[in-house]
């Protein structure tokens, strides 16, 4: 049944490709639900380096004062009805319209687990607008080749892959303000659609805290996942449940606070199989030694000294215990992740796709 619902849900498709207006673009307008991880990891730095006049507007802002001529619009994941209506009315005057998407929203909505509230939000903001939005779009930008293939659904794949390229503050730790009190901070930060990963980690973390008395565990969780952790029986003096924060606050806080070991599990699912490796930036920003699931998202362009393991509980327990006991291993792992980040950035273009040519050099 879930497979049938997935197949029936609308997917992003650029149906306005016939226009050649994209070469006339002289300005950029980005529609985004505030500052969020997608905007930071994929768009913010590219916009900062763009030769175009750039305007960024939240999803509740009106567009009546915007001149559509020569304008290329980038929709970051979501759009609200009033802005969608403006785009549709002006679709023939726009230079182009691109949707950037970094998740298979239909897969997330039809996943057997996950927050109902989050799924409802995805439906309202990301999926329900597509029948109209698709008639406006000239391009679909996606985060990974796997997501591109999934959204194409076996048809002609014309999606454009735009890998992450965040600003330096998104992967650079600040000088740690944490006192050296002998504790090792182990963390797992995940909200939204990671209930399966939370359930996977609970018995692992319970075992780690029994074996490694110096480890203190913190988790960012909400909803069902938070309730699972509260009832997990972890020692309260060595366990902290952190609420979800606004993205800008979380970004600054995780750069300031040091984490020794970051857990980054990713279980196999249609939703997870198309994800990118943005958690690497989180790990680097926290100055953490990361334990990643061995999967396509993290295996791609991994540094030789990074730790990637199968999703087997005993393998995770053994690996985390080694990290807790060996400071040199944590250092090598931490440095390896930063090397992987810098290698990725060195081999990734900061430019937007080719249809957004430099207005000074276009014919």
Coordinates of C-alpha atoms in Angstrom, one line a residue:
X1 CA 0.0 0.0 0.0
X2 CA 2.8 2.4 0.9
X3 CA 4.5 1.7 -2.5
X4 CA 1.2 2.5 -4.3
X5 CA 0.8 5.8 -2.4
X6 CA 4.4 6.7 -3.2
X7 CA 3.8 6.0 -6.9
X8 CA 0.7 8.1 -6.9
X9 CA 2.1 11.2 -5.1
X10 CA 3.2 14.0 -7.4
X11 CA 7.0 14.3 -8.0
X12 CA 9.0 17.4 -9.2
X13 CA 9.1 17.7 -12.9
X14 CA 10.1 20.7 -14.9
X15 CA 7.3 21.1 -17.5
X16 CA 8.3 24.6 -18.6
X17 CA 11.6 23.6 -20.3
X18 CA 10.6 24.8 -23.7
X19 CA 11.4 28.4 -22.8
X20 CA 14.9 29.7 -23.6
X21 CA 14.4 32.7 -21.3
X22 CA 17.0 31.4 -18.8
X23 CA 19.8 33.0 -20.7
X24 CA 18.1 36.4 -20.1
X25 CA 18.5 36.1 -16.3
X26 CA 20.0 39.2 -14.6
X27 CA 18.7 38.7 -11.1
X28 CA 18.0 35.9 -8.6
X29 CA 15.1 35.5 -6.2
X30 CA 15.3 32.7 -3.6
X31 CA 12.2 31.6 -1.8
X32 CA 13.1 29.8 1.4
X33 CA 11.6 28.8 4.7
X34 CA 14.0 31.0 6.7
X35 CA 17.6 30.0 7.2
X36 CA 17.6 26.2 7.3
X37 CA 20.1 23.4 6.7
X38 CA 19.2 23.1 3.0
X39 CA 19.8 26.8 2.4
X40 CA 23.1 26.8 4.3
X41 CA 24.6 23.7 2.8
X42 CA 23.6 24.2 -0.8
X43 CA 22.7 27.8 -1.6
X44 CA 24.1 30.3 0.8
X45 CA 27.7 30.3 -0.3
X46 CA 26.8 30.0 -4.0
X47 CA 24.5 33.1 -3.6
X48 CA 27.3 35.0 -1.8
X49 CA 29.6 34.4 -4.8
X50 CA 27.0 34.9 -7.5
X51 CA 27.5 37.7 -10.0
X52 CA 23.8 38.4 -10.0
X53 CA 21.7 40.7 -7.9
X54 CA 20.3 38.4 -5.3
X55 CA 17.2 38.7 -3.2
X56 CA 16.2 36.2 -0.5
X57 CA 12.6 36.1 0.8
X58 CA 10.8 34.0 3.3
X59 CA 7.7 32.0 2.4
X60 CA 5.3 34.4 4.1
X61 CA 6.6 37.5 2.3
X62 CA 4.6 39.0 -0.5
X63 CA 6.1 39.3 -4.0
X64 CA 3.8 42.0 -5.4
X65 CA 6.7 44.5 -5.5
X66 CA 9.0 42.1 -7.5
X67 CA 9.7 42.7 -11.2
X68 CA 9.5 39.3 -12.9
X69 CA 11.3 40.3 -16.1
X70 CA 14.9 39.0 -16.1
X71 CA 14.3 37.2 -12.8
X72 CA 15.4 33.6 -12.1
X73 CA 13.6 32.1 -9.1
X74 CA 15.0 29.4 -6.9
X75 CA 12.5 27.6 -4.8
X76 CA 14.2 26.0 -1.8
X77 CA 12.2 22.8 -1.1
X78 CA 8.9 24.5 -0.2
X79 CA 6.4 27.2 -1.4
X80 CA 3.2 28.6 -0.1
X81 CA 0.0 29.2 -2.1
X82 CA 0.3 33.0 -2.4
X83 CA 3.9 32.9 -3.8
X84 CA 3.0 29.9 -6.0
X85 CA 0.1 32.0 -7.5
X86 CA 2.5 34.8 -8.2
X87 CA 4.9 32.5 -10.0
X88 CA 2.2 30.9 -12.1
X89 CA 0.8 34.3 -13.1
X90 CA 4.3 35.5 -14.2
X91 CA 5.7 32.3 -15.5
X92 CA 6.0 33.6 -19.1
X93 CA 7.9 36.7 -17.9
X94 CA 10.4 34.9 -15.7
X95 CA 13.8 34.1 -17.0
X96 CA 13.5 30.7 -15.3
X97 CA 12.4 28.9 -12.2
X98 CA 14.3 26.1 -10.4
X99 CA 13.3 23.9 -7.5
X100 CA 16.1 22.8 -5.3
X101 CA 15.3 19.6 -3.4
X102 CA 17.6 17.5 -1.2
X103 CA 15.1 14.7 -0.1
X104 CA 12.7 12.4 -1.7
X105 CA 9.7 14.0 0.0
X106 CA 7.3 11.3 -1.2
X107 CA 9.5 8.6 0.3
X108 CA 9.6 10.5 3.6
X109 CA 5.9 10.9 3.7
X110 CA 5.2 7.2 3.0
X111 CA 8.0 5.9 5.3
X112 CA 6.5 3.6 8.0
X113 CA 8.0 5.6 10.8
X114 CA 8.5 9.3 11.4
X115 CA 6.7 12.3 12.8
X116 CA 3.1 12.7 11.5
X117 CA 3.4 16.5 12.0
X118 CA 6.5 16.6 9.9
X119 CA 4.9 14.4 7.2
X120 CA 1.9 16.7 7.1
X121 CA 4.2 19.7 6.7
X122 CA 6.0 18.0 3.8
X123 CA 2.7 17.3 2.2
X124 CA 1.4 20.8 2.5
X125 CA 4.5 22.7 1.7
X126 CA 6.5 20.4 -0.6
X127 CA 4.2 17.9 -2.4
X128 CA 0.7 19.5 -2.7
X129 CA 2.1 22.5 -4.7
X130 CA 3.7 20.4 -7.3
X131 CA 0.9 20.0 -9.8
X132 CA 1.0 23.8 -10.3
X133 CA 4.6 24.4 -9.5
X134 CA 5.7 21.9 -12.1
X135 CA 4.1 24.0 -14.8
X136 CA 6.3 26.9 -13.8
X137 CA 9.6 25.1 -13.3
X138 CA 12.3 25.2 -16.0
X139 CA 14.8 23.1 -14.0
X140 CA 15.0 20.7 -11.1
X141 CA 18.2 20.8 -9.0
X142 CA 18.9 17.9 -6.7
X143 CA 21.5 17.1 -4.0
X144 CA 22.7 13.6 -5.2
X145 CA 22.7 11.5 -8.4
X146 CA 20.7 8.9 -6.5
X147 CA 17.9 11.4 -5.8
X148 CA 18.0 12.5 -9.4
X149 CA 17.4 9.0 -10.5
X150 CA 14.7 8.4 -8.0
X151 CA 12.8 11.5 -9.0
X152 CA 13.1 10.5 -12.7
X153 CA 11.4 7.3 -11.9
X154 CA 12.9 5.4 -14.8
X155 CA 12.0 8.2 -17.3
X156 CA 14.2 10.7 -19.0
X157 CA 16.5 12.1 -16.3
X158 CA 17.1 15.8 -16.9
X159 CA 17.6 16.8 -13.2
X160 CA 20.7 18.7 -12.4
X161 CA 22.9 17.6 -9.5
X162 CA 24.0 20.4 -7.2
X163 CA 26.3 19.0 -4.4
X164 CA 26.6 20.7 -1.1
X165 CA 29.0 23.7 -0.8
X166 CA 28.4 25.4 2.5
X167 CA 30.1 28.5 4.0
X168 CA 33.2 27.9 6.1
X169 CA 31.4 28.5 9.4
X170 CA 29.2 25.5 8.7
X171 CA 32.1 23.1 9.0
X172 CA 34.7 24.9 11.1
X173 CA 34.7 24.6 14.9
X174 CA 35.3 27.6 17.2
X175 CA 37.7 27.4 20.1
X176 CA 36.1 25.0 22.6
X177 CA 34.7 26.6 25.7
X178 CA 34.0 23.2 27.4
X179 CA 36.1 22.6 30.5
X180 CA 38.3 19.5 30.5
X181 CA 36.4 17.6 33.2
X182 CA 37.4 14.1 32.1
X183 CA 34.0 13.4 30.4
X184 CA 33.8 12.2 26.8
X185 CA 30.7 13.6 25.1
X186 CA 29.1 11.2 22.7
X187 CA 26.2 12.7 20.6
X188 CA 23.5 11.9 18.2
X189 CA 21.6 14.8 16.7
X190 CA 18.6 14.0 14.4
X191 CA 15.0 15.2 14.1
X192 CA 12.3 14.9 11.5
X193 CA 12.5 11.5 9.8
X194 CA 15.1 9.5 11.7
X195 CA 13.0 7.5 14.2
X196 CA 14.5 4.3 12.9
X197 CA 18.0 5.5 13.6
X198 CA 17.0 6.5 17.1
X199 CA 15.5 3.1 17.8
X200 CA 18.7 1.4 16.4
X201 CA 21.0 3.4 18.7
X202 CA 19.1 3.0 22.0
X203 CA 20.5 -0.5 22.9
X204 CA 23.9 0.5 21.6
X205 CA 24.1 3.6 23.7
X206 CA 22.8 1.7 26.8
X207 CA 25.7 -0.8 26.4
X208 CA 28.3 1.9 25.8
X209 CA 27.3 3.8 29.0
X210 CA 27.6 0.5 30.9
X211 CA 31.0 -0.2 29.6
X212 CA 32.6 3.3 29.4
X213 CA 32.0 5.2 32.6
X214 CA 33.6 8.4 31.3
X215 CA 31.1 8.7 28.4
X216 CA 28.2 11.2 28.7
X217 CA 25.6 11.0 26.0
X218 CA 23.5 13.7 24.5
X219 CA 20.8 13.4 21.9
X220 CA 18.7 15.9 19.9
X221 CA 15.3 14.4 19.4
X222 CA 11.6 15.3 19.3
X223 CA 8.2 13.5 19.3
X224 CA 8.3 9.8 19.3
X225 CA 12.1 9.6 19.3
X226 CA 12.3 11.8 22.3
X227 CA 9.9 9.6 24.2
X228 CA 11.9 6.5 23.3
X229 CA 15.0 8.0 24.8
X230 CA 13.2 9.2 28.0
X231 CA 12.0 5.6 28.6
X232 CA 15.3 4.0 27.6
X233 CA 16.6 3.6 31.1
X234 CA 19.8 5.5 30.5
X235 CA 21.5 6.8 33.7
X236 CA 20.1 10.3 34.0
X237 CA 23.4 11.8 35.3
X238 CA 25.1 10.8 32.1
X239 CA 22.3 11.4 29.6
X240 CA 21.0 14.7 28.2
X241 CA 17.9 15.0 26.0
X242 CA 18.3 18.3 24.0
X243 CA 15.3 20.0 22.4
X244 CA 15.4 20.9 18.7
X245 CA 16.7 24.5 18.2
X246 CA 16.3 27.0 15.5
X247 CA 18.8 26.3 12.8
X248 CA 20.9 29.5 13.2
X249 CA 21.1 28.9 16.9
X250 CA 22.0 25.3 16.5
X251 CA 24.7 26.1 13.9
X252 CA 26.4 28.6 16.3
X253 CA 26.0 26.3 19.4
X254 CA 27.5 23.2 17.7
X255 CA 30.5 25.2 16.5
X256 CA 31.1 26.5 20.0
X257 CA 30.6 23.3 21.9
X258 CA 33.0 20.3 21.5
X259 CA 31.7 16.8 20.9
X260 CA 34.2 13.9 21.2
X261 CA 32.2 11.2 19.3
X262 CA 29.4 11.8 16.9
X263 CA 27.1 8.9 15.9
X264 CA 25.9 9.1 12.3
X265 CA 23.8 6.0 11.6
X266 CA 21.8 5.8 8.4
X267 CA 19.6 2.7 7.9
X268 CA 18.7 1.4 4.5
X269 CA 15.4 2.7 3.1
X270 CA 14.1 4.4 0.0
X271 CA 14.2 7.7 1.9
X272 CA 17.8 7.3 3.1
X273 CA 19.2 5.8 -0.1
X274 CA 19.1 9.2 -1.8
X275 CA 20.6 11.3 1.0
X276 CA 23.8 13.3 0.8
X277 CA 26.7 13.4 3.3
X278 CA 26.0 16.8 4.9
X279 CA 26.4 15.2 8.4
X280 CA 30.1 15.3 7.6
X281 CA 30.0 19.1 7.8
X282 CA 28.2 18.8 11.2
X283 CA 30.9 16.4 12.5
X284 CA 33.7 18.7 11.4
X285 CA 32.0 21.7 12.9
X286 CA 31.7 19.9 16.3
X287 CA 35.3 18.8 16.2
X288 CA 34.1 15.2 16.6
X289 CA 35.3 11.8 15.7
X290 CA 32.4 10.4 13.7
X291 CA 31.1 6.9 13.3
X292 CA 29.3 6.7 10.0
X293 CA 27.1 3.9 8.6
X294 CA 28.7 2.2 5.7
X295 CA 26.3 3.4 2.9
X296 CA 26.4 5.2 -0.4
X297 CA 25.9 8.6 1.3
X298 CA 29.2 8.4 3.3
X299 CA 31.2 5.9 1.4
X300 CA 31.3 8.2 -1.6
X301 CA 34.5 10.3 -1.3
X302 CA 35.3 9.0 2.2
X303 CA 38.8 9.6 3.6
X304 CA 40.8 6.4 4.3
X305 CA 40.9 7.1 8.0
X306 CA 37.2 7.8 8.5
X307 CA 35.2 5.2 10.4
X308 CA 32.4 3.6 8.3
X309 CA 30.8 0.4 9.6
X310 CA 27.9 -1.9 8.8
X311 CA 24.6 -1.3 10.6
X312 CA 25.3 -4.2 13.1
X313 CA 24.9 -3.3 16.8
X314 CA 27.9 -5.3 18.0
X315 CA 30.1 -3.6 15.4
X316 CA 28.9 -0.2 16.6
X317 CA 29.5 -1.1 20.2
X318 CA 33.0 -2.4 19.6
X319 CA 34.0 0.6 17.4
X320 CA 32.6 3.2 19.9
X321 CA 34.4 1.6 22.8
X322 CA 37.7 1.7 20.9
X323 CA 37.1 5.4 20.2
X324 CA 36.3 6.1 23.8
X325 CA 39.5 4.4 25.0
X326 CA 41.9 5.8 22.3
X327 CA 42.4 9.5 22.1
X328 CA 44.8 9.2 19.1
X329 CA 42.2 7.2 17.2
X330 CA 39.7 10.0 17.9
X331 CA 42.2 12.6 16.6
X332 CA 42.9 10.6 13.4
X333 CA 39.2 10.2 12.8
X334 CA 38.4 13.8 13.4
X335 CA 41.2 14.9 11.0
X336 CA 40.0 12.4 8.4
X337 CA 36.5 13.9 8.3
X338 CA 37.9 17.4 7.9
X339 CA 40.1 16.1 5.1
X340 CA 37.1 14.5 3.4
X341 CA 35.2 17.8 3.7
X342 CA 38.0 19.9 2.2
X343 CA 38.5 17.3 -0.6
X344 CA 34.8 17.5 -1.4
X345 CA 34.9 21.3 -1.5
X346 CA 38.0 21.3 -3.7
X347 CA 36.3 19.1 -6.2
X348 CA 32.9 20.8 -6.2
X349 CA 31.9 23.9 -8.2
X350 CA 30.6 26.8 -6.2
X351 CA 28.8 28.0 -9.4
X352 CA 25.1 27.6 -10.0
X353 CA 24.1 25.5 -13.0
X354 CA 25.1 26.7 -16.5
X355 CA 21.7 28.2 -17.4
X356 CA 22.6 31.0 -14.9
X357 CA 25.3 32.6 -17.0
X358 CA 27.3 35.6 -15.9
X359 CA 25.2 38.6 -17.1
X360 CA 28.5 40.3 -18.1
X361 CA 29.6 37.5 -20.4
X362 CA 26.4 36.1 -21.8
X363 CA 25.9 36.7 -25.6

